Short mmCIF file of C-alpha atoms in Angstrom, two decimals:
data_model
loop_
_atom_site.label_atom_id
_atom_site.label_comp_id
_atom_site.label_asym_id
_atom_site.label_seq_id
_atom_site.Cartn_x
_atom_site.Cartn_y
_atom_site.Cartn_z
CA MET A 5 0.00 0.00 0.00
CA LYS A 6 1.22 3.49 -0.68
CA GLU A 7 2.23 5.56 2.31
CA THR A 8 -0.46 8.06 3.28
CA LEU A 9 0.92 11.57 2.91
CA LEU A 10 1.32 13.70 5.96
CA SER A 11 -0.85 16.79 5.62
CA ASN A 12 0.74 20.20 5.95
CA CYS A 13 -1.51 20.98 8.90
CA GLU A 14 -0.26 17.98 10.80
CA ARG A 15 3.37 18.71 9.92
CA ASP A 16 3.08 22.33 10.99
CA PHE A 17 1.27 21.37 14.17
CA LEU A 18 3.98 18.89 15.14
CA LEU A 19 6.82 21.30 14.41
CA GLN A 20 5.11 24.11 16.27
CA ALA A 21 4.51 21.86 19.28
CA ILE A 22 8.15 20.76 19.29
CA ALA A 23 9.23 24.40 19.14
CA GLU A 24 7.15 24.96 22.27
CA LYS A 25 8.79 21.94 23.92
CA LYS A 26 5.63 19.85 23.76
CA ARG A 27 5.34 16.30 22.45
CA LEU A 28 2.21 14.53 21.20
CA ASP A 29 2.13 12.08 24.07
CA GLY A 30 3.16 14.58 26.76
CA ARG A 31 6.71 13.31 27.17
CA GLN A 32 9.71 15.53 27.93
CA THR A 33 12.60 15.87 25.48
CA TYR A 34 14.66 13.06 26.93
CA ASP A 35 11.86 10.74 27.98
CA TYR A 36 11.59 7.23 26.67
CA ARG A 37 8.23 5.55 26.26
CA LYS A 38 7.23 2.75 28.58
CA MET A 39 9.29 -0.34 27.81
CA LYS A 40 8.25 -3.92 28.41
CA ILE A 41 10.35 -7.01 27.74
CA THR A 42 8.76 -10.47 27.82
CA PHE A 43 10.19 -13.83 26.90
CA GLY A 44 8.65 -16.64 24.91
CA THR A 45 8.60 -20.35 25.60
CA ASP A 46 11.69 -21.13 23.50
CA TYR A 47 15.17 -20.13 24.53
CA GLY A 48 16.18 -17.07 22.58
CA CYS A 49 12.70 -15.70 21.97
CA CYS A 50 11.86 -12.29 23.33
CA PHE A 51 9.33 -9.53 22.76
CA VAL A 52 10.14 -5.88 23.36
CA ASP A 53 7.45 -3.19 23.51
CA LEU A 54 8.36 0.48 23.50
CA GLY A 55 5.09 2.34 23.71
CA LYS A 56 3.20 0.89 20.76
CA THR A 57 6.27 -0.23 18.80
CA ARG A 58 6.50 -3.97 19.13
CA VAL A 59 9.34 -6.24 18.04
CA MET A 60 10.01 -9.95 18.40
CA ALA A 61 13.47 -11.49 18.22
CA GLN A 62 14.29 -15.16 17.85
CA VAL A 63 17.75 -16.67 18.02
CA SER A 64 18.53 -20.07 16.49
CA CYS A 65 21.71 -21.99 15.81
CA GLU A 66 23.07 -24.67 13.54
CA LEU A 67 26.41 -26.30 12.85
CA VAL A 68 28.05 -25.20 9.61
CA ALA A 69 31.47 -25.01 8.02
CA PRO A 70 33.28 -21.79 8.98
CA LYS A 71 34.36 -19.02 6.63
CA GLU A 72 37.70 -19.77 5.02
CA SER A 73 39.22 -16.51 6.18
CA ARG A 74 38.27 -17.23 9.79
CA PRO A 75 38.39 -20.94 10.52
CA ASN A 76 38.36 -20.47 14.29
CA GLU A 77 35.34 -18.26 14.64
CA GLY A 78 31.64 -18.89 14.62
CA ILE A 79 29.28 -17.06 12.28
CA MET A 80 26.65 -14.50 13.31
CA PHE A 81 23.80 -13.69 10.99
CA PHE A 82 21.34 -10.88 11.59
CA ASN A 83 18.08 -10.26 9.83
CA ILE A 84 15.39 -7.66 10.49
CA GLU A 85 12.03 -8.47 8.91
CA LEU A 86 9.72 -5.55 8.44
CA SER A 87 6.58 -7.60 8.62
CA PRO A 88 3.60 -6.24 6.68
CA MET A 89 1.88 -6.52 10.06
CA ALA A 90 3.89 -3.57 11.36
CA SER A 91 2.50 -1.05 8.94
CA PRO A 92 0.35 -1.20 5.81
CA THR A 93 3.22 0.45 3.92
CA PHE A 94 5.58 -2.48 4.46
CA GLU A 95 5.49 -5.00 1.65
CA GLN A 96 6.53 -8.62 1.73
CA GLY A 97 9.60 -8.16 -0.54
CA ARG A 98 12.51 -6.96 1.56
CA GLN A 99 14.07 -4.46 -0.79
CA SER A 100 12.77 -1.31 0.89
CA GLU A 101 15.29 1.37 1.83
CA LEU A 102 14.27 1.30 5.46
CA SER A 103 14.79 -2.44 5.67
CA VAL A 104 18.29 -2.24 4.19
CA LYS A 105 19.17 0.65 6.49
CA LEU A 106 17.95 -1.13 9.63
CA ASN A 107 19.76 -4.32 8.71
CA ARG A 108 22.99 -2.46 8.18
CA GLN A 109 22.62 -0.56 11.44
CA LEU A 110 21.88 -3.72 13.39
CA GLU A 111 24.94 -5.38 11.88
CA ARG A 112 27.12 -2.43 12.89
CA CYS A 113 25.62 -2.43 16.35
CA LEU A 114 26.10 -6.11 17.11
CA ARG A 115 28.90 -7.27 14.86
CA ASN A 116 31.36 -4.39 15.03
CA SER A 117 30.98 -4.00 18.75
CA LYS A 118 32.22 -7.58 19.20
CA CYS A 119 29.75 -8.23 21.96
CA ILE A 120 29.67 -11.98 21.32
CA ASP A 121 32.73 -14.15 21.71
CA THR A 122 32.77 -15.81 18.29
CA GLU A 123 35.79 -17.95 19.10
CA SER A 124 33.81 -19.80 21.74
CA LEU A 125 31.42 -20.85 18.96
CA CYS A 126 34.10 -22.92 17.28
CA VAL A 127 33.62 -26.68 17.60
CA VAL A 128 36.21 -28.18 15.25
CA SER A 129 38.58 -25.58 13.85
CA GLY A 130 38.21 -25.25 10.09
CA GLU A 131 35.35 -27.76 9.92
CA LYS A 132 32.42 -27.12 12.21
CA VAL A 133 31.35 -23.94 13.93
CA TRP A 134 28.07 -22.67 15.29
CA LYS A 135 26.14 -20.28 13.11
CA ILE A 136 24.00 -18.08 15.32
CA ARG A 137 21.07 -16.56 13.50
CA VAL A 138 19.10 -13.65 14.96
CA ASP A 139 15.73 -12.95 13.31
CA VAL A 140 14.07 -9.74 14.39
CA HIS A 141 10.43 -9.36 13.35
CA VAL A 142 8.91 -5.91 13.59
CA LEU A 143 5.32 -6.47 14.66
CA ASN A 144 4.13 -2.89 15.04
CA HIS A 145 5.75 0.31 13.84
CA ASP A 146 5.26 3.35 16.00
CA GLY A 147 8.69 4.89 15.57
CA ASN A 148 12.23 4.21 16.75
CA LEU A 149 12.56 0.76 15.26
CA MET A 150 16.33 0.74 15.59
CA ASP A 151 16.47 1.11 19.37
CA VAL A 152 13.85 -1.55 19.94
CA ALA A 153 15.47 -3.91 17.45
CA SER A 154 18.88 -3.58 19.12
CA ILE A 155 17.39 -4.19 22.57
CA ALA A 156 15.40 -7.18 21.34
CA ALA A 157 18.41 -8.69 19.56
CA ILE A 158 20.82 -8.44 22.45
CA THR A 159 18.21 -9.60 24.99
CA ALA A 160 17.36 -12.61 22.84
CA LEU A 161 21.06 -13.44 22.53
CA CYS A 162 21.45 -13.30 26.30
CA HIS A 163 18.39 -15.52 26.74
CA PHE A 164 19.48 -18.07 24.14
CA ARG A 165 21.02 -21.43 25.05
CA ARG A 166 22.90 -23.49 22.49
CA PRO A 167 23.09 -27.30 22.64
CA ASP A 168 26.04 -28.80 24.48
CA VAL A 169 28.73 -30.40 22.31
CA SER A 170 31.47 -32.87 23.16
CA ILE A 171 34.41 -33.85 21.00
CA GLN A 172 36.14 -37.22 21.27
CA GLY A 173 38.95 -37.46 18.74
CA ASP A 174 37.21 -37.09 15.41
CA GLU A 175 33.68 -37.56 16.66
CA VAL A 176 31.49 -34.64 17.55
CA THR A 177 28.37 -35.34 19.63
CA VAL A 178 25.63 -32.74 19.88
CA TYR A 179 23.43 -33.35 22.92
CA SER A 180 19.72 -32.57 22.84
CA PRO A 181 18.28 -30.36 25.62
CA GLU A 182 16.93 -33.48 27.33
CA GLU A 183 20.33 -35.15 27.53
CA ARG A 184 22.43 -32.25 28.71
CA ASP A 185 21.51 -28.71 29.73
CA PRO A 186 22.10 -26.22 26.92
CA ILE A 187 24.80 -23.60 27.40
CA PRO A 188 24.39 -19.83 27.21
CA LEU A 189 26.40 -17.83 24.65
CA SER A 190 29.41 -15.97 25.92
CA ILE A 191 28.53 -12.30 25.70
CA TYR A 192 31.01 -9.62 26.68
CA HIS A 193 28.70 -6.64 26.94
CA MET A 194 25.33 -5.34 25.79
CA PRO A 195 25.39 -2.65 23.13
CA ILE A 196 22.29 -0.50 23.22
CA SER A 197 21.46 2.19 20.71
CA VAL A 198 19.80 5.48 21.58
CA SER A 199 18.16 7.53 18.83
CA PHE A 200 18.01 11.29 18.72
CA SER A 201 15.84 13.01 16.15
CA PHE A 202 16.50 16.56 14.98
CA PHE A 203 14.04 19.21 13.91
CA GLN A 204 14.26 22.68 12.37
CA GLN A 205 17.81 22.19 11.09
CA GLY A 206 19.12 20.97 14.41
CA THR A 207 17.51 23.52 16.69
CA TYR A 208 15.43 20.97 18.53
CA LEU A 209 16.24 17.47 19.62
CA LEU A 210 14.01 14.62 20.78
CA VAL A 211 14.87 11.21 22.13
CA ASP A 212 12.86 8.15 21.07
CA PRO A 213 10.74 9.66 18.30
CA CYS A 214 7.33 8.16 17.73
CA GLU A 215 6.15 7.50 14.19
CA ARG A 216 4.64 10.93 13.61
CA GLU A 217 7.73 12.67 14.92
CA GLU A 218 9.87 10.52 12.65
CA ARG A 219 7.90 11.70 9.65
CA VAL A 220 8.63 15.36 10.29
CA MET A 221 12.20 15.06 11.50
CA ASP A 222 15.19 16.39 9.56
CA GLY A 223 17.67 13.75 10.62
CA LEU A 224 18.43 11.03 13.09
CA LEU A 225 21.51 10.39 15.16
CA MET A 226 21.99 6.98 16.69
CA ILE A 227 24.57 6.42 19.38
CA ILE A 228 25.47 2.89 20.33
CA ARG A 229 27.09 2.49 23.71
CA LYS A 230 27.84 -0.27 26.12
CA ASN A 231 27.54 -0.23 29.87
CA ASN A 232 27.71 3.54 30.36
CA SER A 233 31.33 3.56 29.34
CA SER A 234 32.83 3.64 25.92
CA LEU A 235 31.18 4.75 22.76
CA ILE A 236 30.95 2.13 20.06
CA GLU A 237 29.33 3.70 17.03
CA LYS A 238 27.72 6.86 15.87
CA VAL A 239 25.35 6.68 12.95
CA LYS A 240 24.04 9.82 11.34
CA ASP A 241 21.19 9.82 8.92
CA VAL A 242 19.90 12.98 7.32
CA LYS A 243 16.68 13.00 5.35
CA PRO A 244 16.50 15.14 2.22
CA ALA A 245 14.51 18.34 2.78
CA PRO A 246 10.83 17.80 2.08
CA GLN A 247 9.60 19.22 -1.23
CA GLY A 248 7.81 22.48 -0.92
CA ALA A 249 8.88 23.03 2.65
CA LYS B 12 -11.32 -0.73 9.35
CA ILE B 13 -7.73 -1.29 10.16
CA SER B 14 -7.02 -3.74 12.93
CA ILE B 15 -3.84 -3.15 14.84
CA PRO B 16 -2.09 -6.45 15.51
CA ASP B 17 -3.56 -7.47 18.78
CA ILE B 18 -5.00 -10.89 18.35
CA LEU B 19 -2.84 -13.51 19.99
CA THR B 20 -4.42 -16.93 19.86
CA PRO B 21 -2.75 -19.39 22.19
CA ALA B 22 -3.71 -23.06 21.98
CA GLY B 23 -1.67 -24.70 24.73
CA ASP B 24 1.78 -23.49 23.79
CA THR B 25 1.08 -22.82 20.16
CA SER B 26 0.56 -19.12 19.57
CA VAL B 27 0.03 -16.95 16.55
CA LEU B 28 -0.31 -13.19 16.10
CA ALA B 29 -2.73 -11.96 13.45
CA ALA B 30 -3.30 -8.57 11.85
CA ALA B 31 -5.90 -7.56 9.29
CA TYR B 32 -5.65 -4.48 7.08
CA GLY B 33 -8.29 -3.29 4.71
CA PRO B 34 -10.18 -2.46 2.61
CA ALA B 35 -7.33 -0.53 1.05
CA GLU B 36 -5.92 0.42 -2.32
CA VAL B 37 -5.00 -2.53 -4.50
CA LYS B 38 -2.28 -2.83 -7.14
CA VAL B 39 -3.73 -2.70 -10.62
CA SER B 40 -2.19 -6.07 -11.45
CA LYS B 41 -4.05 -7.68 -8.57
CA GLU B 42 -7.37 -5.90 -8.78
CA ILE B 43 -10.62 -7.77 -9.36
CA TYR B 44 -13.42 -5.67 -10.78
CA ASP B 45 -16.28 -6.99 -8.64
CA ARG B 46 -14.62 -8.33 -5.45
CA ALA B 47 -11.96 -7.49 -2.94
CA THR B 48 -8.56 -9.19 -3.33
CA LEU B 49 -7.60 -11.12 -0.23
CA ASP B 50 -3.90 -11.59 0.53
CA VAL B 51 -2.84 -13.94 3.29
CA LEU B 52 0.78 -13.79 4.48
CA ILE B 53 2.17 -16.32 6.92
CA GLN B 54 5.50 -15.38 8.48
CA PRO B 55 7.52 -18.13 10.11
CA LYS B 56 9.66 -17.43 13.13
CA VAL B 57 13.03 -18.17 11.55
CA GLY B 58 13.92 -17.55 7.93
CA LEU B 59 11.83 -16.59 4.96
CA PRO B 60 8.43 -18.05 4.07
CA SER B 61 8.81 -21.26 2.09
CA VAL B 62 6.56 -23.73 0.31
CA ARG B 63 5.06 -24.96 3.57
CA GLU B 64 3.88 -21.45 4.44
CA ARG B 65 2.44 -21.05 0.96
CA ALA B 66 0.40 -24.23 1.40
CA GLN B 67 -0.91 -23.03 4.76
CA GLU B 68 -1.70 -19.62 3.26
CA GLN B 69 -3.73 -21.34 0.55
CA CYS B 70 -5.85 -23.18 3.15
CA VAL B 71 -6.46 -20.04 5.19
CA ARG B 72 -7.21 -17.93 2.13
CA GLU B 73 -9.78 -20.33 0.71
CA THR B 74 -11.57 -20.41 4.07
CA CYS B 75 -11.55 -16.65 4.48
CA GLU B 76 -12.74 -16.05 0.93
CA ALA B 77 -15.67 -18.37 1.54
CA SER B 78 -16.81 -16.47 4.61
CA LEU B 79 -15.99 -12.85 3.74
CA LEU B 80 -18.46 -10.76 1.76
CA LEU B 81 -15.86 -9.77 -0.80
CA SER B 82 -18.32 -8.29 -3.26
CA LEU B 83 -19.00 -5.42 -0.85
CA HIS B 84 -15.54 -3.99 -1.54
CA PRO B 85 -14.73 -4.32 -5.24
CA ARG B 86 -11.28 -3.27 -6.47
CA SER B 87 -9.91 -3.16 -2.93
CA SER B 88 -7.36 -5.23 -1.08
CA LEU B 89 -7.69 -7.03 2.21
CA THR B 90 -4.45 -8.17 3.78
CA LEU B 91 -4.23 -10.73 6.52
CA ILE B 92 -0.84 -11.28 8.15
CA LEU B 93 -0.20 -14.20 10.48
CA GLN B 94 3.01 -14.29 12.48
CA LEU B 95 4.02 -17.56 14.06
CA ILE B 96 5.12 -17.03 17.65
CA HIS B 97 5.47 -20.59 18.85
CA ASP B 98 4.59 -23.89 17.20
CA ASP B 99 3.70 -26.79 19.45
CA GLY B 100 1.26 -28.63 17.18
CA SER B 101 -2.19 -27.80 15.72
CA ILE B 102 -0.66 -24.86 13.93
CA LEU B 103 -3.08 -24.68 11.00
CA SER B 104 -6.13 -24.52 13.22
CA CYS B 105 -4.41 -21.83 15.29
CA PHE B 106 -3.87 -19.82 12.09
CA LEU B 107 -7.55 -20.24 11.18
CA ASN B 108 -8.79 -19.12 14.58
CA ALA B 109 -6.46 -16.13 14.66
CA ALA B 110 -7.49 -15.20 11.12
CA CYS B 111 -11.19 -15.28 11.97
CA MET B 112 -10.76 -13.17 15.08
CA ALA B 113 -8.59 -10.62 13.27
CA LEU B 114 -11.14 -10.27 10.46
CA MET B 115 -13.92 -9.97 13.02
CA ASP B 116 -12.03 -7.36 15.04
CA ALA B 117 -11.29 -5.36 11.91
CA GLY B 118 -15.02 -5.21 11.30
CA LEU B 119 -14.82 -6.77 7.86
CA PRO B 120 -18.22 -8.01 6.72
CA MET B 121 -18.53 -11.78 6.93
CA SER B 122 -21.50 -14.05 6.32
CA PHE B 123 -20.44 -16.37 9.15
CA LEU B 124 -17.52 -17.02 11.44
CA PHE B 125 -15.24 -20.01 11.19
CA CYS B 126 -12.88 -21.89 13.44
CA GLY B 127 -10.16 -24.46 12.96
CA VAL B 128 -9.93 -27.80 14.76
CA THR B 129 -7.09 -30.30 14.48
CA CYS B 130 -7.52 -34.01 15.17
CA ALA B 131 -4.89 -36.67 15.28
CA ILE B 132 -5.40 -40.44 15.08
CA ASP B 133 -2.73 -42.22 17.07
CA VAL B 134 -1.43 -45.73 16.48
CA ASP B 135 -4.19 -47.28 18.65
CA GLY B 136 -6.93 -45.64 16.60
CA GLN B 137 -7.80 -43.11 19.29
CA ILE B 138 -8.82 -39.64 18.23
CA ILE B 139 -7.00 -36.76 19.96
CA THR B 140 -8.14 -33.17 19.46
CA ASP B 141 -5.65 -30.31 19.57
CA PRO B 142 -2.57 -32.52 19.52
CA THR B 143 0.79 -31.18 20.67
CA ALA B 144 3.80 -31.44 18.36
CA ALA B 145 4.94 -34.61 20.14
CA GLN B 146 1.50 -36.20 19.75
CA GLU B 147 1.36 -35.20 16.07
CA LYS B 148 4.68 -36.90 15.42
CA GLU B 149 3.53 -40.16 17.03
CA SER B 150 0.16 -40.25 15.31
CA ARG B 151 -0.88 -42.12 12.20
CA ALA B 152 -2.89 -39.26 10.69
CA VAL B 153 -3.37 -35.55 11.38
CA MET B 154 -6.39 -33.65 10.09
CA THR B 155 -7.42 -30.01 10.29
CA PHE B 156 -10.96 -28.89 9.56
CA ALA B 157 -12.40 -25.41 9.24
CA ILE B 158 -15.96 -25.39 10.58
CA ASP B 159 -18.44 -22.59 9.97
CA SER B 160 -20.55 -21.10 12.72
CA LYS B 161 -23.95 -21.11 10.99
CA GLU B 162 -24.48 -24.73 10.03
CA HIS B 163 -21.39 -26.35 11.58
CA LYS B 164 -20.38 -27.76 8.24
CA VAL B 165 -16.82 -28.44 7.13
CA MET B 166 -15.49 -25.61 4.97
CA MET B 167 -11.94 -26.74 4.46
CA SER B 168 -10.04 -29.87 5.31
CA SER B 169 -6.34 -30.57 5.24
CA THR B 170 -5.23 -34.10 6.05
CA LYS B 171 -1.95 -35.93 6.31
CA GLY B 172 -1.44 -39.65 6.87
CA SER B 173 -3.54 -42.77 6.35
CA PHE B 174 -7.02 -43.33 7.73
CA SER B 175 -10.30 -44.99 6.78
CA VAL B 176 -13.49 -43.30 5.65
CA ASN B 177 -15.10 -44.22 8.96
CA GLU B 178 -12.31 -42.58 10.93
CA LEU B 179 -12.63 -39.47 8.79
CA GLN B 180 -16.33 -39.22 9.57
CA GLN B 181 -15.67 -39.73 13.26
CA CYS B 182 -13.07 -36.98 13.25
CA VAL B 183 -15.46 -34.63 11.49
CA ALA B 184 -18.09 -35.31 14.16
CA VAL B 185 -15.59 -34.73 16.95
CA SER B 186 -14.41 -31.50 15.32
CA GLN B 187 -17.94 -30.21 14.95
CA LYS B 188 -18.54 -30.75 18.65
CA ALA B 189 -15.26 -29.07 19.54
CA SER B 190 -16.04 -26.09 17.31
CA GLU B 191 -18.94 -25.14 19.55
CA LYS B 192 -16.51 -24.61 22.44
CA ILE B 193 -14.28 -22.48 20.24
CA PHE B 194 -17.15 -20.26 19.14
CA GLN B 195 -18.09 -19.79 22.78
CA PHE B 196 -14.49 -18.75 23.43
CA TYR B 197 -14.77 -16.20 20.58
CA ARG B 198 -17.89 -14.75 22.19
CA ASP B 199 -16.28 -14.58 25.62
CA SER B 200 -13.11 -12.89 24.41
CA VAL B 201 -14.98 -10.33 22.35
CA LYS B 202 -17.21 -9.60 25.34
CA ARG B 203 -14.18 -9.17 27.56
CA ARG B 204 -12.44 -6.91 25.06
CA TYR B 205 -15.32 -4.61 24.42
CA SER B 206 -16.90 -4.60 27.88
CA LYS B 207 -14.32 -2.02 28.93
CA ILE B 208 -15.23 0.28 26.06
CA LEU B 209 -19.02 -0.08 26.02
#
C-alpha cells in the first residue's frame, strides 16, 4: 500500500509543538516511552514493547562449516524483517530502503561491537562452527525501530542457550536439551542504541521519536554504547529536505 | 477498518499473532473488478516463508474467501498477516482461529464465522483433538478442519497420513462438537475486550 501523505496541517502542528517543547504524548525531550520485555517459551525468543512499537526477536543456531578466512570463529547472521503486520506500507519483498538501512545498522551495532565471543562458537577448527542466526520481526511500527530492534536482539542473545557439544577425537556429539543442559552464549557486553531526532535544522532534539515525529524530522543520530562507558558507534542519517517546505 | 495487531491466539503453547488491514488500495495487477482481493501472508519465526507457508496460506485464504463478503468492496485489497510465535502442534487450526478473530475485530463483513480444529489419530486408533507437536509426530494421521458457525459444516479440510473413511467421519463429528466450544471462546473474548469500552 502506498504511504499516506502527511498533511501540511499535521506537519506544521507537530513542528510548532516541538518548538514549544511539547510532544504529542506529553513526554519531555529526553523521555523514553514505557518499555516492556517479555520472553517466549523457547530459549532465545523475546518480545520488546516500546510504547506501541513492538518487536520480536528469535535466536537459532546450527552447525556449519566456517568461513575460510576465519576458521576459528563462529558465524553470526542478523536479519530484520519488516513484517507487513507492522505497517500497511511495508510489503513482503525486503528491498525497501528502510529495511536495508535497519539491517545495516543492526549489523554495525552487534557485529562491530564484538559483543559476542565468536571464538567460543568454534567446535572443530576449520570444519564445524556454530552459526547463530538472529531474526528480528517488527510487529508494530510506532517509531524508533532501531532502538527496539537492538534491545530485542541483544536480549534474545542473552536468553538463548545453544546445545552442548562434546568432541572425542574425530567424533562430535551434539546433545539434545533433554540429555544435557544447553549452554548460554558468551557475551562480553550489551550494546544498546539510543536515537536522537533533529528538527528545524538541528535547533530541537528529541529522544525516542514516535512514528509521527519521525515523519517530520530532519535527521536522526543513533549512538550505540555499552555499559555507560565507551562509545561504540555513531550513525548519522539525514533525510533530504521535504519538497515544498 | 484497520485492525492493529492485537490478536494472539494461544492453543496450549502454540501461539500466533494476526493482523488484518483493509479495505485498502489494491495494485492494478491484482485488482478484481467486482470483489476485494484477499492476501494472506504467513510469516515463520526463523527464515523466509517457504513452500510450507504457501500451502498453509492457501488453506487459510480459501476459508476466508468463503466467509468474507468480498463483493462489498470491489477493487480493494484485504491483507491478513499471520506471524508464528510458537509452534507446538495444531498450527493450522491456530492460524484459522487467529485469522477469523482478526477479520472480526477489523469489522470486515462476513457471512459467518469459522474456526479451525485439528484431530490426530494415534497408532491405537484413538482420536486426539488439539494434539501437541509430540502427539502429532507419534500419530498415524493428522487432520485439520475449518468449521463454519452457521451450520457447523466443514469448509476446508487438510489431512496428512492414512485413515479410513469411517475414521474421517468420526473426526469430522468430533471436530464439529469441539467447534462449539471455540465459538463460545470467541464470544467470551470479544465480550471481555469490548466490555471495557461499552
